[in-house]
């Protein structure tokens, strides 16, 4: 792109500035040629033409001297762009410094690893090698172990013996464990013949019934009707030793005091 000054740029333009001056000069020239005016008139026309030329030159000089708004905007844009480039240059320099430090640290680590590698290899190479006789003895021991693992009848007998001992110990331990005893909690209603029956005597004779696995509990008198009361007594029995039917029949054998016996509640313990 070719850069021109203001005067040069206007010289290449095809636009007429202050066209009316050119038109006036052209009109005077044409009048002069048509009428064949005198030398005074010719001087007047030439003066007008020179005056027009001076006006054009002055206009061009003014245009060249005036500061352009576009150039001011361009200068401002260039300044901001330069500042932005300087900031980007600073950021790039910082990133470059960080990368350089990282590369240096990696190089130092690689050097340390390379320097420690020969020492470890030397340790491995200087490890004592097993003697041939020791290797043969170890192989022989391994062969013996293999034969014992797969072909020994003594080990089978020993394993069977250990198994039997463990079974016997488990059976003995289980036999010592106390068996669970099934029990029942029973509440009986013992009814008298009438209101004149001695309830204290009835209770005493009921409690005199003894048996293995029979335990009498609390008792109370519960009103029935017309002043008659029944004896309500609780008992705990072992199911395997005491029959409930036997207990009821035994109480009913007290015929002079007991009319009947009913089960008020029956719960397994």
Short mmCIF file of C-alpha atoms in Angstrom, two decimals:
data_model
loop_
_atom_site.label_atom_id
_atom_site.label_comp_id
_atom_site.label_asym_id
_atom_site.label_seq_id
_atom_site.Cartn_x
_atom_site.Cartn_y
_atom_site.Cartn_z
CA UNK A 1 0.00 0.00 0.00
CA UNK A 2 1.42 3.44 -1.15
CA UNK A 3 1.31 6.24 1.40
CA UNK A 4 0.58 9.78 0.03
CA UNK A 5 0.65 13.18 1.67
CA UNK A 6 -2.51 15.23 1.76
CA UNK A 7 -1.45 17.33 -1.27
CA UNK A 8 -0.47 14.30 -3.32
CA UNK A 9 -3.67 12.53 -2.44
CA UNK A 10 -5.77 15.51 -3.55
CA UNK A 11 -3.78 15.77 -6.79
CA UNK A 12 -4.97 12.31 -7.75
CA UNK A 13 -8.62 13.10 -7.01
CA UNK A 14 -11.03 13.83 -9.92
CA UNK A 15 -13.30 15.97 -7.75
CA UNK A 16 -13.25 19.76 -8.12
CA UNK A 17 -13.12 21.75 -4.91
CA UNK A 18 -14.62 25.34 -5.16
CA UNK A 19 -15.98 24.56 -8.61
CA UNK A 20 -17.75 27.88 -8.86
CA UNK A 21 -14.37 29.66 -9.19
CA UNK A 22 -13.46 27.52 -12.16
CA UNK A 23 -16.85 28.21 -13.71
CA UNK A 24 -16.44 31.99 -13.26
CA UNK A 25 -12.98 31.91 -14.80
CA UNK A 26 -14.25 29.81 -17.70
CA UNK A 27 -17.13 32.23 -18.26
CA UNK A 28 -14.82 35.24 -18.33
CA UNK A 29 -12.52 33.45 -20.73
CA UNK A 30 -15.33 32.64 -23.07
CA UNK A 31 -16.62 36.26 -22.98
CA UNK A 32 -13.16 37.47 -23.76
CA UNK A 33 -12.76 35.20 -26.71
CA UNK A 34 -16.22 36.01 -28.07
CA UNK A 35 -15.99 39.77 -27.83
CA UNK A 36 -12.31 40.18 -28.55
CA UNK A 37 -11.79 42.39 -25.51
CA UNK A 38 -8.87 44.73 -24.94
CA UNK A 39 -5.62 44.03 -22.97
CA UNK A 40 -7.21 45.38 -19.78
CA UNK A 41 -9.97 42.84 -20.05
CA UNK A 42 -7.37 40.11 -20.73
CA UNK A 43 -5.49 41.08 -17.60
CA UNK A 44 -8.71 40.89 -15.61
CA UNK A 45 -9.33 37.32 -16.82
CA UNK A 46 -5.76 36.27 -16.07
CA UNK A 47 -6.07 37.83 -12.62
CA UNK A 48 -9.23 35.85 -11.99
CA UNK A 49 -7.49 32.63 -13.10
CA UNK A 50 -4.49 33.33 -10.85
CA UNK A 51 -6.81 34.14 -8.01
CA UNK A 52 -8.59 30.80 -8.46
CA UNK A 53 -5.27 28.97 -8.58
CA UNK A 54 -4.18 30.67 -5.35
CA UNK A 55 -7.44 29.69 -3.68
CA UNK A 56 -6.88 26.06 -4.69
CA UNK A 57 -3.32 26.08 -3.37
CA UNK A 58 -4.44 27.62 -0.09
CA UNK A 59 -7.17 24.99 0.27
CA UNK A 60 -4.68 22.19 -0.36
CA UNK A 61 -2.22 23.67 2.14
CA UNK A 62 -4.96 23.98 4.74
CA UNK A 63 -6.01 20.39 4.20
CA UNK A 64 -2.42 19.21 4.56
CA UNK A 65 -1.80 21.23 7.74
CA UNK A 66 -5.03 20.29 9.55
CA UNK A 67 -4.66 17.22 11.90
CA UNK A 68 -6.75 14.34 10.68
CA UNK A 69 -9.26 12.76 13.07
CA UNK A 70 -8.59 9.43 11.41
CA UNK A 71 -4.89 9.67 12.16
CA UNK A 72 -5.67 10.48 15.80
CA UNK A 73 -7.91 7.40 16.07
CA UNK A 74 -5.23 5.34 14.34
CA UNK A 75 -2.60 6.58 16.81
CA UNK A 76 -4.86 5.67 19.75
CA UNK A 77 -5.48 2.19 18.33
CA UNK A 78 -1.77 1.66 17.79
CA UNK A 79 -1.03 2.68 21.38
CA UNK A 80 -3.60 0.27 22.84
CA UNK A 81 -2.37 -2.52 20.57
CA UNK A 82 1.21 -1.94 21.64
CA UNK A 83 0.20 -2.11 25.30
CA UNK A 84 -1.68 -5.36 24.69
CA UNK A 85 1.32 -6.85 22.89
CA UNK A 86 3.58 -5.87 25.79
CA UNK A 87 1.26 -7.63 28.28
CA UNK A 88 1.12 -10.75 26.10
CA UNK A 89 4.89 -10.69 25.82
CA UNK A 90 5.16 -10.61 29.63
CA UNK A 91 2.77 -13.58 29.97
CA UNK A 92 4.68 -15.56 27.36
CA UNK A 93 7.93 -14.80 29.11
CA UNK A 94 6.51 -16.06 32.42
CA UNK A 95 5.26 -19.28 30.81
CA UNK A 96 8.63 -19.78 29.17
CA UNK A 97 10.42 -19.36 32.50
CA UNK A 98 8.10 -21.90 34.16
CA UNK A 99 8.69 -24.41 31.37
CA UNK A 100 12.42 -23.90 31.60
CA UNK A 101 12.42 -24.55 35.37
CA UNK A 102 10.29 -27.67 34.88
CA UNK A 103 12.63 -29.03 32.22
CA UNK A 104 15.62 -28.39 34.48
CA UNK A 105 13.99 -30.24 37.39
CA UNK A 106 13.16 -33.20 35.14
CA UNK A 107 16.70 -33.33 33.88
CA UNK A 108 18.04 -33.41 37.42
CA UNK A 109 15.68 -36.26 38.35
CA UNK A 110 16.71 -38.25 35.30
CA UNK A 111 20.36 -37.78 36.17
CA UNK A 112 19.74 -38.95 39.74
CA UNK A 113 17.93 -42.05 38.50
CA UNK A 114 20.67 -42.86 36.05
CA UNK A 115 23.33 -42.43 38.71
CA UNK A 116 21.50 -44.75 41.17
CA UNK A 117 20.75 -47.45 38.59
CA UNK A 118 24.29 -48.85 38.24
CA UNK A 119 24.60 -49.20 42.03
CA UNK A 120 21.44 -51.31 42.26
CA UNK A 121 22.60 -53.46 39.36
CA UNK A 122 25.93 -53.95 41.07
CA UNK A 123 24.18 -55.12 44.24
CA UNK A 124 22.16 -57.63 42.27
CA UNK A 125 25.21 -58.92 40.43
CA UNK A 126 27.25 -59.25 43.65
CA UNK A 127 24.62 -61.38 45.39
CA UNK A 128 26.08 -64.80 46.28
CA UNK A 129 25.04 -67.55 43.93
CA UNK A 130 23.98 -70.89 45.43
CA UNK A 131 26.49 -73.68 45.22
CA UNK A 132 25.65 -76.55 42.86
CA UNK A 133 25.60 -79.04 45.70
CA UNK A 134 23.10 -76.92 47.65
CA UNK A 135 20.87 -76.68 44.58
CA UNK A 136 20.93 -80.47 44.22
CA UNK A 137 20.13 -80.98 47.90
CA UNK A 138 17.20 -78.57 47.69
CA UNK A 139 15.88 -80.34 44.61
CA UNK A 140 16.17 -83.70 46.39
CA UNK A 141 14.25 -82.33 49.39
CA UNK A 142 11.54 -81.04 47.09
CA UNK A 143 11.26 -84.45 45.46
CA UNK A 144 10.91 -86.09 48.86
CA UNK A 145 8.20 -83.64 49.85
CA UNK A 146 6.29 -84.36 46.67
CA UNK A 147 6.44 -88.11 47.29
CA UNK A 148 5.24 -87.68 50.89
CA UNK A 149 2.34 -85.46 49.84
CA UNK A 150 0.88 -87.89 47.35
CA UNK A 151 1.85 -91.36 48.54
CA UNK A 152 1.95 -91.52 52.34
CA UNK A 153 -0.52 -93.88 54.07
CA UNK A 154 0.69 -92.72 57.48
CA UNK A 155 -0.60 -89.21 56.91
CA UNK A 156 -4.04 -90.53 55.89
CA UNK A 157 -4.23 -92.58 59.09
CA UNK A 158 -3.14 -89.59 61.14
CA UNK A 159 -5.78 -87.37 59.53
CA UNK A 160 -8.46 -89.99 60.17
CA UNK A 161 -7.40 -90.30 63.82
CA UNK A 162 -7.55 -86.53 64.32
CA UNK A 163 -10.99 -86.45 62.75
CA UNK A 164 -12.28 -89.16 65.08
CA UNK A 165 -10.88 -87.36 68.11
CA UNK A 166 -12.61 -84.13 67.12
CA UNK A 167 -15.94 -85.93 66.61
CA UNK A 168 -15.65 -87.60 70.01
CA UNK A 169 -14.80 -84.29 71.71
CA UNK A 170 -17.81 -82.61 70.09
CA UNK A 171 -20.13 -85.43 71.21
CA UNK A 172 -18.83 -85.24 74.78
CA UNK A 173 -19.28 -81.49 74.85
CA UNK A 174 -22.81 -81.78 73.53
CA UNK A 175 -23.72 -84.45 76.10
CA UNK A 176 -22.60 -82.18 78.95
CA UNK A 177 -24.85 -79.36 77.78
CA UNK A 178 -28.01 -79.22 79.92
CA UNK A 179 -31.12 -80.23 78.02
CA UNK A 180 -33.96 -77.74 77.77
CA UNK A 181 -36.75 -78.64 80.18
CA UNK A 182 -40.25 -77.97 78.93
CA UNK A 183 -42.45 -76.37 81.60
CA UNK A 184 -45.97 -74.98 81.80
CA UNK A 185 -47.54 -72.32 83.97
CA UNK A 186 -51.11 -73.31 84.91
CA UNK A 187 -53.78 -71.35 86.80
CA UNK A 188 -56.50 -73.55 88.28
CA UNK A 189 -59.98 -72.57 89.52
CA UNK A 190 -60.95 -74.85 92.41
CA UNK A 191 -64.71 -74.46 93.21
CA UNK A 192 -66.26 -75.43 96.59
CA UNK A 193 -69.68 -76.97 97.26
CA UNK A 194 -71.20 -73.95 98.99
CA UNK A 195 -70.46 -70.81 100.93
CA UNK A 196 -69.87 -72.77 104.12
CA UNK A 197 -66.87 -74.66 102.74
CA UNK A 198 -63.63 -73.95 104.62
CA UNK A 199 -61.52 -72.32 101.85
CA UNK A 200 -58.36 -72.24 103.99
CA UNK A 201 -58.59 -75.96 104.56
CA UNK A 202 -59.19 -76.50 100.85
CA UNK A 203 -56.05 -74.57 99.95
CA UNK A 204 -53.99 -76.45 102.54
CA UNK A 205 -55.04 -79.81 101.22
CA UNK A 206 -54.44 -78.76 97.60
CA UNK A 207 -50.91 -77.65 98.44
CA UNK A 208 -50.27 -81.00 100.14
CA UNK A 209 -50.29 -82.63 96.71
CA UNK A 210 -46.59 -83.25 96.01
CA UNK A 211 -44.82 -84.57 92.93
CA UNK A 212 -41.46 -84.31 91.22
CA UNK A 213 -41.69 -81.42 88.79
CA UNK A 214 -44.67 -79.77 90.58
CA UNK A 215 -44.32 -76.34 92.17
CA UNK A 216 -47.24 -74.43 93.69
CA UNK A 217 -47.41 -70.67 93.36
CA UNK A 218 -49.63 -67.83 94.60
CA UNK A 219 -53.34 -68.12 95.26
CA UNK A 220 -56.37 -65.92 95.90
CA UNK A 221 -60.10 -66.17 96.56
CA UNK A 222 -62.32 -64.95 93.75
CA UNK A 223 -66.05 -64.27 94.41
CA UNK A 224 -68.54 -66.31 92.34
CA UNK A 225 -72.15 -65.65 93.45
CA UNK A 226 -74.36 -65.69 96.57
CA UNK A 227 -71.33 -65.36 98.83
CA UNK A 228 -69.53 -68.34 97.30
CA UNK A 229 -65.84 -67.91 96.48
CA UNK A 230 -63.49 -70.06 94.42
CA UNK A 231 -59.79 -70.77 95.01
CA UNK A 232 -57.62 -69.59 92.15
CA UNK A 233 -54.13 -71.06 92.48
CA UNK A 234 -51.13 -71.07 90.11
CA UNK A 235 -48.61 -73.84 89.59
CA UNK A 236 -45.57 -74.61 87.45
CA UNK A 237 -45.16 -78.17 86.20
CA UNK A 238 -42.55 -79.97 84.13
CA UNK A 239 -44.34 -81.39 81.13
CA UNK A 240 -42.33 -84.63 81.07
CA UNK A 241 -42.92 -85.36 84.76
CA UNK A 242 -46.38 -84.04 85.68
CA UNK A 243 -49.58 -84.64 83.74
CA UNK A 244 -52.22 -81.93 83.90
CA UNK A 245 -55.02 -84.49 83.86
CA UNK A 246 -53.43 -86.33 86.79
CA UNK A 247 -53.18 -83.09 88.74
CA UNK A 248 -56.86 -82.19 88.16
CA UNK A 249 -58.04 -85.68 89.12
CA UNK A 250 -55.93 -85.63 92.27
CA UNK A 251 -57.44 -82.31 93.37
CA UNK A 252 -60.96 -83.57 92.65
CA UNK A 253 -60.35 -86.52 94.97
CA UNK A 254 -60.83 -84.05 97.85
CA UNK A 255 -64.56 -84.69 97.51
CA UNK A 256 -65.69 -83.22 100.82
CA UNK A 257 -64.37 -79.78 99.90
CA UNK A 258 -63.95 -79.65 96.11
CA UNK A 259 -66.88 -79.66 93.71
CA UNK A 260 -64.89 -79.16 90.44
CA UNK A 261 -61.58 -77.98 88.98
CA UNK A 262 -61.19 -75.85 85.81
CA UNK A 263 -58.14 -74.53 83.94
CA UNK A 264 -58.24 -70.73 83.93
CA UNK A 265 -54.94 -70.23 82.06
CA UNK A 266 -52.32 -72.46 80.48
CA UNK A 267 -48.97 -71.06 79.24
CA UNK A 268 -45.80 -72.79 78.06
CA UNK A 269 -42.57 -71.54 79.65
#
